[in-house]
XYZ file of C-alpha atoms in Angstrom:
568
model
C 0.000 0.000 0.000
C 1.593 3.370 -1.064
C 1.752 6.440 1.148
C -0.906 9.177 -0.209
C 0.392 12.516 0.627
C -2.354 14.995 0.427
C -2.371 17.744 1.987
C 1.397 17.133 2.604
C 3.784 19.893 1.360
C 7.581 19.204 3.134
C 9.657 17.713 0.747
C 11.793 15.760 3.433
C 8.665 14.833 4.902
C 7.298 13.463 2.063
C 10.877 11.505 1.188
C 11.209 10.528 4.223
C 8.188 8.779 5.114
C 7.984 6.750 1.640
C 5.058 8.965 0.730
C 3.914 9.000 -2.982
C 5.952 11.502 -5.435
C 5.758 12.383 -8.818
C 9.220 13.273 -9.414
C 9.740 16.659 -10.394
C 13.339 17.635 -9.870
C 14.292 17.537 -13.374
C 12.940 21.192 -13.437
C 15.809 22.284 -10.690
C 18.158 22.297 -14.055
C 16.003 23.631 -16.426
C 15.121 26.613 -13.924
C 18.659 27.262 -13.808
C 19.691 26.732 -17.382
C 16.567 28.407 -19.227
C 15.160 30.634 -16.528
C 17.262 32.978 -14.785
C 18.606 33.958 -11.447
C 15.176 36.031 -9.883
C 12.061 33.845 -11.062
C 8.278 33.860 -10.371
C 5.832 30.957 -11.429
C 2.357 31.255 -11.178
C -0.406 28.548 -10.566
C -3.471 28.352 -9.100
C -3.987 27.286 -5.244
C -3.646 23.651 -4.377
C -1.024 23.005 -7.687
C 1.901 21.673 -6.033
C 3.332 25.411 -5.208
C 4.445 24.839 -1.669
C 5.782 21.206 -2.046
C 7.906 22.695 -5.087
C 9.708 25.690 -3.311
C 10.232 23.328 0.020
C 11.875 21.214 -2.566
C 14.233 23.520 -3.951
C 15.074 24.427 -0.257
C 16.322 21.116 0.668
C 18.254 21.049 -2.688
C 20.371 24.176 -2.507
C 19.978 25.038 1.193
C 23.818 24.573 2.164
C 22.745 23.094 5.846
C 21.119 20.157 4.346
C 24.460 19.217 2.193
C 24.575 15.788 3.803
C 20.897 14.551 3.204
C 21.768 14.840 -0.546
C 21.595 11.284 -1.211
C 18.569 10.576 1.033
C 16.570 12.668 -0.558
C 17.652 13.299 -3.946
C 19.566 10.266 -4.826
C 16.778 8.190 -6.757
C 15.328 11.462 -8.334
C 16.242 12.851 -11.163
C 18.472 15.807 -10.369
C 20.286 13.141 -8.040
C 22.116 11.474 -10.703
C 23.084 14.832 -12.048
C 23.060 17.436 -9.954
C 23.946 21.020 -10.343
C 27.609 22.972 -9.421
C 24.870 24.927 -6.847
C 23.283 22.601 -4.910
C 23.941 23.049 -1.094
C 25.458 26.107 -1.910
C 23.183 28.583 -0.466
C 21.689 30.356 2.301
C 17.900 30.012 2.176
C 15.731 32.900 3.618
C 12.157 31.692 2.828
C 8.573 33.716 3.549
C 5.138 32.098 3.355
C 2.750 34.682 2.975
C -0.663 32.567 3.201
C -2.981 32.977 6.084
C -2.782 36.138 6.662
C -5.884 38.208 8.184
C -7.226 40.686 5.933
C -10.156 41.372 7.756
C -8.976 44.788 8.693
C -6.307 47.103 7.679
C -4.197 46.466 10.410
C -4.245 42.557 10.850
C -3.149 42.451 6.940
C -0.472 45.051 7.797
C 0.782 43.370 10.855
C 0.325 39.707 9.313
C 3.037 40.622 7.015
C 5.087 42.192 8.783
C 4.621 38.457 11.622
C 5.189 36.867 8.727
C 8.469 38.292 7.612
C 9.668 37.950 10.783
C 8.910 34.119 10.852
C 11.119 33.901 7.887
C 13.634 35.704 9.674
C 13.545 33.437 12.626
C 13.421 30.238 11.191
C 17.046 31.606 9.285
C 18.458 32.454 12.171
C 17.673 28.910 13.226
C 19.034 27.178 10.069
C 22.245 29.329 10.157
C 22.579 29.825 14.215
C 26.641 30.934 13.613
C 26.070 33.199 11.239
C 24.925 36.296 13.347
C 25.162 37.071 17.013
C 22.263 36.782 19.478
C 22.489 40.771 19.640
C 22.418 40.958 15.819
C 19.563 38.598 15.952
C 17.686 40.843 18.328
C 18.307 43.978 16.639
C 16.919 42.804 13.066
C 13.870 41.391 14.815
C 13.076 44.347 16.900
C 12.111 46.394 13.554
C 9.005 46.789 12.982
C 8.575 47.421 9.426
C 8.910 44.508 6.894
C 11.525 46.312 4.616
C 13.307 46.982 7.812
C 13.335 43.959 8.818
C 14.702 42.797 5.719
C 17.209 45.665 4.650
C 19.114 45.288 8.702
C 19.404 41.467 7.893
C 20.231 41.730 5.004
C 22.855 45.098 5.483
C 24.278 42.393 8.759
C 24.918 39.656 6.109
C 27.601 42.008 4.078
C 28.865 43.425 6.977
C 29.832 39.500 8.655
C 31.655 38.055 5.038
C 29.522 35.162 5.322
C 30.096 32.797 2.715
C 27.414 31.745 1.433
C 24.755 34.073 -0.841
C 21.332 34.158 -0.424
C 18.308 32.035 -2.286
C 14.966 33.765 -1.462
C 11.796 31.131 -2.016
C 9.124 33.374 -1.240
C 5.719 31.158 -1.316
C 2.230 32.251 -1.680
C 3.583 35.985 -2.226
C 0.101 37.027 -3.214
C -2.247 35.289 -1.336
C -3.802 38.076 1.404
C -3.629 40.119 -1.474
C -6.128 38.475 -3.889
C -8.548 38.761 -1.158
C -7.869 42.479 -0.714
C -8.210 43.282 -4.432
C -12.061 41.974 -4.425
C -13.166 43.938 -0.896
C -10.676 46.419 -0.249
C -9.282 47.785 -3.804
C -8.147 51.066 -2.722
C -6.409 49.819 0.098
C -4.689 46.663 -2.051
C -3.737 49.634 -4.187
C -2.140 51.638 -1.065
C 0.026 48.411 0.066
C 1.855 48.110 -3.453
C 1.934 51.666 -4.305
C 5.154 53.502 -3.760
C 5.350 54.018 -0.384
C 3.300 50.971 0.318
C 4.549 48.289 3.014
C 4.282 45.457 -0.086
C 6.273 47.070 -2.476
C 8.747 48.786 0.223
C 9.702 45.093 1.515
C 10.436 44.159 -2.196
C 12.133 46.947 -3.209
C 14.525 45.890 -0.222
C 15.046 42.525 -2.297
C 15.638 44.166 -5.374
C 18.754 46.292 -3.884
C 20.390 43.421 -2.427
C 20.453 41.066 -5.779
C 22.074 44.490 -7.075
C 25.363 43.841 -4.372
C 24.628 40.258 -4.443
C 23.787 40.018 -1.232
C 20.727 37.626 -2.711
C 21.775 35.323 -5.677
C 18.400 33.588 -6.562
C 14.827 34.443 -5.869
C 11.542 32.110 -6.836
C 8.844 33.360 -6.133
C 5.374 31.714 -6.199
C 1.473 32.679 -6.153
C -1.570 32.509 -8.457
C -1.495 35.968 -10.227
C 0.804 38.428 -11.778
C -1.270 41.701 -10.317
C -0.155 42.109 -7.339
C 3.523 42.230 -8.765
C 2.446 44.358 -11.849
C 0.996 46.485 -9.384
C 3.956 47.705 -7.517
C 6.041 48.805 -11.586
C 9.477 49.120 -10.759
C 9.346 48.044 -7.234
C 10.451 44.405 -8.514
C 11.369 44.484 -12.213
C 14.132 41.959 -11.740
C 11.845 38.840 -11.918
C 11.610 36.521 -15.139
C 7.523 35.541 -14.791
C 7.838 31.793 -16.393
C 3.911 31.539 -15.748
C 2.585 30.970 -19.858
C 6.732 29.135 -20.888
C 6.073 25.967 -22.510
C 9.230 24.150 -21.309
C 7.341 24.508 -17.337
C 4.169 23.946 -18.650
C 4.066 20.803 -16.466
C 6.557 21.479 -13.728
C 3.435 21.261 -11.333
C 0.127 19.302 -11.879
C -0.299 15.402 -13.047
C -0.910 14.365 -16.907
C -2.810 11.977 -17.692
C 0.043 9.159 -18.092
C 1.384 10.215 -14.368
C -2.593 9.868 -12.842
C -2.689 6.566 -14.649
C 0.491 5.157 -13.299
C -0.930 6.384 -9.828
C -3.940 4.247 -10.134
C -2.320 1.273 -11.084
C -0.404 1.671 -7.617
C -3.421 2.010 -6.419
C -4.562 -1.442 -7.921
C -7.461 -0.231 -9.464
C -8.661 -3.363 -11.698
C -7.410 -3.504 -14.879
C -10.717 -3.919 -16.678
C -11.698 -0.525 -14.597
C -9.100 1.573 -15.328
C -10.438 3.212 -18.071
C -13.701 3.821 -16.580
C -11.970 5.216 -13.626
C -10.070 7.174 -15.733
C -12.632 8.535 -17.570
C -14.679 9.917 -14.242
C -11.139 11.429 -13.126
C -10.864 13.158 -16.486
C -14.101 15.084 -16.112
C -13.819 15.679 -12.703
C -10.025 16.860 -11.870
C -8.043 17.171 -15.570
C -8.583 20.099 -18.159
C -5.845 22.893 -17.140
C -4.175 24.320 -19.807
C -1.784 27.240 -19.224
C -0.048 27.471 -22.425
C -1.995 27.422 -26.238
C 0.596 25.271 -27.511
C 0.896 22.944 -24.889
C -0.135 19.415 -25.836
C -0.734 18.204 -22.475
C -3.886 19.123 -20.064
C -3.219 18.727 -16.475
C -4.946 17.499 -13.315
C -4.986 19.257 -10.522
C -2.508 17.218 -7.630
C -4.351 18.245 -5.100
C -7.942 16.773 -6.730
C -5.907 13.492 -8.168
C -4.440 12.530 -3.807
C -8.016 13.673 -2.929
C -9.714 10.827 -4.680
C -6.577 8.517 -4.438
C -6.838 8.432 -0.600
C -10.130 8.197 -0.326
C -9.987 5.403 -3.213
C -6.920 3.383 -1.730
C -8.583 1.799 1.688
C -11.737 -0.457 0.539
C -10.906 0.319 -3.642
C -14.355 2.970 -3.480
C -14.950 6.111 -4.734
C -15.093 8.884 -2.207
C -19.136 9.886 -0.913
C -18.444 13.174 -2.566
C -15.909 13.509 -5.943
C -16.007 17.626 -5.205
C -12.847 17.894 -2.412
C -15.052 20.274 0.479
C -11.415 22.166 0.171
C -11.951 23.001 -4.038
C -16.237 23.424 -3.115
C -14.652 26.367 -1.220
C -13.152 28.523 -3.341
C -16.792 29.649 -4.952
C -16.752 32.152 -2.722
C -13.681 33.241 -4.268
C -15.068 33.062 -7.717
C -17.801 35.447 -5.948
C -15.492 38.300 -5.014
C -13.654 38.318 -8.150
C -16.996 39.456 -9.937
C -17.075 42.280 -7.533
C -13.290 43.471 -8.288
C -14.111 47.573 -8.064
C -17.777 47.228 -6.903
C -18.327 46.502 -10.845
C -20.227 42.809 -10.171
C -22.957 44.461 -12.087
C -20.750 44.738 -15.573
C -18.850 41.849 -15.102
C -22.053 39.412 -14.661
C -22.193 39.800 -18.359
C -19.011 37.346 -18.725
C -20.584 35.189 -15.897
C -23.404 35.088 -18.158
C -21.260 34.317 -21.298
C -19.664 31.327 -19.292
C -22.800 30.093 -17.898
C -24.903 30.290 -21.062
C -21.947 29.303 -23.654
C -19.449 27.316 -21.494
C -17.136 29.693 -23.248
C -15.665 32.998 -23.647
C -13.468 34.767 -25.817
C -11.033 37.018 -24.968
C -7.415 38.281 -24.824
C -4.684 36.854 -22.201
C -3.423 40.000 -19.905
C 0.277 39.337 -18.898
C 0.636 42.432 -16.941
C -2.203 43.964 -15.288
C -2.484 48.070 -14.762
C -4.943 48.736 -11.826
C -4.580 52.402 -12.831
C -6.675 51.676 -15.405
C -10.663 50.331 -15.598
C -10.394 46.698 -14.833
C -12.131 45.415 -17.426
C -13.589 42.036 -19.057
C -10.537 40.873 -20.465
C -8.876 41.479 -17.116
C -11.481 39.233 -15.168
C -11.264 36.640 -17.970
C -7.612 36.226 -17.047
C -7.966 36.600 -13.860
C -10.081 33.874 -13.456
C -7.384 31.309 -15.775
C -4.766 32.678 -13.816
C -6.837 31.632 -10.505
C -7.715 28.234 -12.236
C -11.021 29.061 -12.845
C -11.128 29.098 -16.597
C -8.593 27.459 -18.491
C -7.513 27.610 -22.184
C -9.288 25.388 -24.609
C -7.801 26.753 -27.896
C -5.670 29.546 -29.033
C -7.040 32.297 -32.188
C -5.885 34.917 -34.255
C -4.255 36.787 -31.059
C -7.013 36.102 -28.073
C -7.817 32.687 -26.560
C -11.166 30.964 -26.330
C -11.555 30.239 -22.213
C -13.449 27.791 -20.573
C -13.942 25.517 -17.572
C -11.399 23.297 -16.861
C -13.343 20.569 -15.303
C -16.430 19.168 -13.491
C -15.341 20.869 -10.318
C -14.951 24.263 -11.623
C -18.129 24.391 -13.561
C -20.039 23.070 -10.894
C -18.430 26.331 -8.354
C -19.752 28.920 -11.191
C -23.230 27.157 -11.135
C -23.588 27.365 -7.187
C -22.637 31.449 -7.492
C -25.269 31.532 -10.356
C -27.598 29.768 -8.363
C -27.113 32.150 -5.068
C -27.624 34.811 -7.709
C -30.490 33.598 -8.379
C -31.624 33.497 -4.739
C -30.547 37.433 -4.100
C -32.272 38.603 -7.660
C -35.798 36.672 -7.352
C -35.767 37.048 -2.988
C -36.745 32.982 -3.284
C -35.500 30.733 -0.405
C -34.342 27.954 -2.461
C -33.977 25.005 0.054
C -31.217 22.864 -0.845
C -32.609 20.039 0.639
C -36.393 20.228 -1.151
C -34.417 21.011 -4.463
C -32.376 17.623 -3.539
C -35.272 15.798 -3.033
C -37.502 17.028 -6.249
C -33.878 15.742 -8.155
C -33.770 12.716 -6.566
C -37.769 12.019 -7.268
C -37.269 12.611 -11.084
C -34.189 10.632 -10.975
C -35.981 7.971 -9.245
C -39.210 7.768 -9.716
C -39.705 9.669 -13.564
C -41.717 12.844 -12.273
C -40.317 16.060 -12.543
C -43.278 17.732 -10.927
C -41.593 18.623 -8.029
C -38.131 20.037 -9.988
C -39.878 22.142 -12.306
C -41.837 24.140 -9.889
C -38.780 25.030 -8.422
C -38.481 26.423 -12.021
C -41.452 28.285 -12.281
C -41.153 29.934 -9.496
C -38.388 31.796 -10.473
C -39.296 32.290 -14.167
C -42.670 33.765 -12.175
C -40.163 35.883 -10.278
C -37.534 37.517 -12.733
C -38.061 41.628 -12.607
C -39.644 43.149 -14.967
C -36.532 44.313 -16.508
C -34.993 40.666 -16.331
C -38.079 39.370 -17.890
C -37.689 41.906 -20.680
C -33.969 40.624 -21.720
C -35.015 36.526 -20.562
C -34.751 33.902 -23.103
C -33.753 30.270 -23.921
C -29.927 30.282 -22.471
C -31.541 32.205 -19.125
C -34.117 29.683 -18.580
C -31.157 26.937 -19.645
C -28.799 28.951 -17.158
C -31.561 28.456 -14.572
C -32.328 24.935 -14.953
C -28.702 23.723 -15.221
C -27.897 25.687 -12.168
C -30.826 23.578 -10.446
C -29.563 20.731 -11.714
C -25.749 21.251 -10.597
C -26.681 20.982 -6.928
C -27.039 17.380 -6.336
C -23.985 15.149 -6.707
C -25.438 11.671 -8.430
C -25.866 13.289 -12.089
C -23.326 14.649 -14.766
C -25.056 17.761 -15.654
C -24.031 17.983 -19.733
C -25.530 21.111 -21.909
C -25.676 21.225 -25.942
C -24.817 17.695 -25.657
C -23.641 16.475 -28.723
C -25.080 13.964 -30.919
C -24.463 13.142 -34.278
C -24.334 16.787 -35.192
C -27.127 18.091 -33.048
C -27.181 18.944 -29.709
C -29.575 18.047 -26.701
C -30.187 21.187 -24.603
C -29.574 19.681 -20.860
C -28.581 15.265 -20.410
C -28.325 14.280 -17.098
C -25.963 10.912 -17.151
C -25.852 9.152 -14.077
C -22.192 9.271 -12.021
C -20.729 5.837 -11.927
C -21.422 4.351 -8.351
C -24.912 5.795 -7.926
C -27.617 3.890 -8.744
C -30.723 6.283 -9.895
C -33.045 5.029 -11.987
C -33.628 7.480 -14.819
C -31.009 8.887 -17.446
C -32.801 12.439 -18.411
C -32.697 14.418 -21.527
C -34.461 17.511 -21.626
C -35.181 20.258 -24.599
C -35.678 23.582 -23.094
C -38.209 26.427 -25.459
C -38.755 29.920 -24.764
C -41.566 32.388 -26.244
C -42.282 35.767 -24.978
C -46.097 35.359 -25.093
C -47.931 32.272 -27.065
C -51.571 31.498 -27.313
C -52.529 27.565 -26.587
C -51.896 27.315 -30.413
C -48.490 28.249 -30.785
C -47.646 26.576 -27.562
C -48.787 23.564 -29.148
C -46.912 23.840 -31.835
C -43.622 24.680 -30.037
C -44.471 20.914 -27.675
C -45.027 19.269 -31.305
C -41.606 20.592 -32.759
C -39.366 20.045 -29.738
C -40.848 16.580 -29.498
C -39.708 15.827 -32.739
C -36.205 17.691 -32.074
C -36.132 14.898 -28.861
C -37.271 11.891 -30.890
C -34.377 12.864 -33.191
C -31.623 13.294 -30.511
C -32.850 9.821 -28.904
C -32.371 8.193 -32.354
C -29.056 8.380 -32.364
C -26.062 5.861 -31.333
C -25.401 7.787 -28.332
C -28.819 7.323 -26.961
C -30.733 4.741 -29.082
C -29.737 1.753 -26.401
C -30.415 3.702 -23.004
C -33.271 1.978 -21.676
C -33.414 4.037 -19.028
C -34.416 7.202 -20.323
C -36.533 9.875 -19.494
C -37.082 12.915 -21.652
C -39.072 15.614 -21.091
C -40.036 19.128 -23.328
C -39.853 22.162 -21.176
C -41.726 25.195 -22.323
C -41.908 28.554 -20.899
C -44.310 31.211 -22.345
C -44.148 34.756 -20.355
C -43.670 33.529 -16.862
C -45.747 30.154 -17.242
C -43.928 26.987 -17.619
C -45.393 23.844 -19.239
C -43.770 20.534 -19.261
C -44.535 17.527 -21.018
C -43.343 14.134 -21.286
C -41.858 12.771 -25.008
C -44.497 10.930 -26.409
């Protein structure tokens, strides 16, 4: 039985205790050769970020020179390693979980948490200053201080070794600041802000190479484009091919995995093919052949999998279900969630948007579309399915992520029509049409907020709102793939709900979803007697023609009235 290491991001630890690992080292000599001495990479939370810069501690920290072989010697960059390794000093900050709740609990966060980088260096390198030096740098108390009198006592004692700064998570309290405190996210990086201060500090000391090396992780490039010449130095390697897959699993890697895992051989694929639409689909380069599952996800399902060879009671990690909330204050960047709900819409509606990929953000400008758009891929909540005439066509990665938009849609929803939507009745009216065929209960949930849209909502309604609605219904429970403009043979069912291997419901459902802004009996007749065809069509098809268990239904809404009728 192999080690699963979720949640797990100490390299030694991970070595050490025979834990899984994908080996990833090769990229230690590519960083070197192809990327440069001051280095940021981007990717979205839970990608492997931490466990990569504790690696790259262990390999050129000089204290751990004689754990080399332990923990290197059956990787890669063990059997040919670099004229640096062991050859630094390594002064590392972790900048996550910090309290942004108020002004001064962000401020003083940073400023505890440069200090805990300061401390745990004066514990790796206890010879290296004096207990009075030691005092004296940790007695400031401002973070560029704190960093410049370290850094100024490092010259003045000739040590011999340089510096490597890993600084992890550099942006993570600010995300949250840019979505419910802009002007004060803009104050921190600004010129005489506290952010861009401390890195400015950094910058001057790889001048007098004081520091020789700096990575620097997070999931954006704003918060660095925000502070301009602050920190020019770094070499973003974000959108490089060659490090498209320095973090993340491919597909061949997540297969190996479950064969450790001793998934059956005549499951595999089937396993496969649920992991594949649940946890794969990032793409963070429009060349790049590979798409790539999120680690995190993949050791998610792989522990739960491991003890009695079952899937987990819920594929969605409660970690990943999370991070709508996120997805909610991103729409609100500027107190502009009214504008940008028009790309929510896009995404919702279409699946899909189009527009360009911002490399380097300018918050003195309007933050528009196109930056949300790649704000989101940069967060991990779109991700790029093909690459056009200078823009990118953006979409959801995965299961997971499209399910997160459909819950904010959904509490839209709630806040626009004043409904309480119980989760729990809205489970139950699923579970009754999967079970036992009748929708009744589902589409009243419907109707009611069709009956409720404003007036001026009503006015600007049509099929891909009343699709938007349903599928965001529909995305609630956790026993149906919810699939829209489901392909077959060159026409497209509006909503298919395919059951999730491992539950057992009763009913596959295909509906086909009509709008009309006012009908008479007649014409709503007609629109039943067209759609039914359109639905006897679909169902005549290979993909559909030898599902028994099928129930399809024609869903017509005519003003605010919704009719519903089974195919006959």
């Amino acid at each position: 039985m192999i080690k699963i290491p979720y949640g797990e991001s100490d390299y030694r630890k991970v070595i050490l205790g025979n834990y899984f690992y994908q080996d990833r080292t090769q990229y230690i000599e590519l960083l070197e050769t192809l990327g440069g001495s001051f280095l940021m990479f981007l990717r979205p939370r839970r990608f492997g970020k931490s466990l990569t810069t504790s690696m790259l501690r262990y390999y050129y920290g000089a204290q751990y020179a004689k754990d080399f072989q332990i923990l290197f010697g059956k990787y890669d960059i063990g059997q040919k390693p670099t004229e640096f390794a062991n050859q630094y000093m390594i002064l590392q900050f972790d900048f996550s979980g910090i309290n942004t709740v108020a002004e001064e609990t962000t401020a003083e966060g940073f400023l505890n948490k440069v200090k805990k980088g300061v401390e745990t260096f004066f514990m790796d390198y206890p010879k290296a200053f004096t207990k009075e030096q030691q005092k004296r740098v940790l007695s400031e108390m401002h973070p560029n201080l704190v960093a410049d009198t370290l850094l100024t006592l490092h010259y003045t004692n000739g040590l011999e070794h340089k510096i490597y700064v890993l600084v992890d998570e550099y942006d993570h309290f600010a995300n949250e600041l840019i979505s419910f405190n802009f002007p004060y996210f803009s104050q921190a990086v600004s010129r005489n802000g506290f952010v861009r201060k401390f890195y400015e500090v950094l910058k001057t000391a790889t001048s007098n190479s004081i520091i020789d090396r700096i990575f620097i992780t997070g999931v954006s490039p704003i918060t660095m484009d925000s502070m301009t010449s602050g920190f020019n130095i770094a070499s973003n390697l974000t959108l490089d091919l060659p490090f498209h897959e320095m973090m993340g699993f491919t597909a061949i890697e997540v297969s190996s995995l479950l064969q450790k895992l001793e998934v059956p051989d005549n499951q595999l694929d089937k396993v496969m093919e649920d992991m594949k639409r649940w946890y794969d689909g990032y793409r963070f380069e429009g060349e790049a052949t590979q798409h790539l599952y999120n680690p995190n996800m993949v050791l998610y399902f792989a522990r739960a999998y491991q003890p009695k060879k079952l899937y987990p009671a819920e594929l969605l990690d409660a970690n990943i279900a999370s991070d709508y909330v996120k997805i909610k204050n991103l729409f609100n960047i500027q107190n502009k969630d009214a504008r940008h709900l028009a790309v929510l819409d896009t995404l919702t509606q279409q699946g899909a948007i189009r527009s360009s990929l911002v490399r380097q953000f300018s918050l003195q400008r309007d933050f528009n579309s196109n930056d949300l758009v790649s704000l989101l891929f940069y967060m991990g909540f779109l991700t790029i399915k093909a690459a056009d005439l200078g823009s990118y066509i953006f979409t959801f990665p995965n299961y997971v992520i499209k399910k997160l938009y459909n819950n904010y849609f959904l509490e839209l929803i709630r806040n626009q029509t004043e409904l309480t939507i119980d989760n729990i009745v809205l489970d139950n009216a699923i579970k009754t049409m999967a079970q036992d065929g009748n929708p009744t209960a589902f589409f009243d949930q419907v109707a009611q907020i069709v009956k409720r849209m404003s007036p001026k909502d009503a006015a600007h309604f049509n099929e891909n709102s009343l699709k938007a609605i349903v599928v965001s219904l529909l995305h609630q429970q956790n026993f149906y793939y919810v699939h829209t403009e489901y392909e077959t043979d060159w026409t497209y069912m509006d909503v298919f709900l395919e059951a999730i291997r491992g539950y057992k419901v009763n009913f596959d459902i295909g509906l086909e979803l009509k709008f009309a802004k006012k009908a008479g009996k007649v014409a709503i007749n007609t629109i039943f007697e067209k759609a039914n065809q359109q639905l006897k069509t679909y169902l005549a098809t290979d993909k559909f023609n030898q599902r028994t268990n099928l129930k399809s239904w024609v869903v017509v809404v005519a003003g605010d009235k919704l009719a519903w009728r089974l195919l006959s």
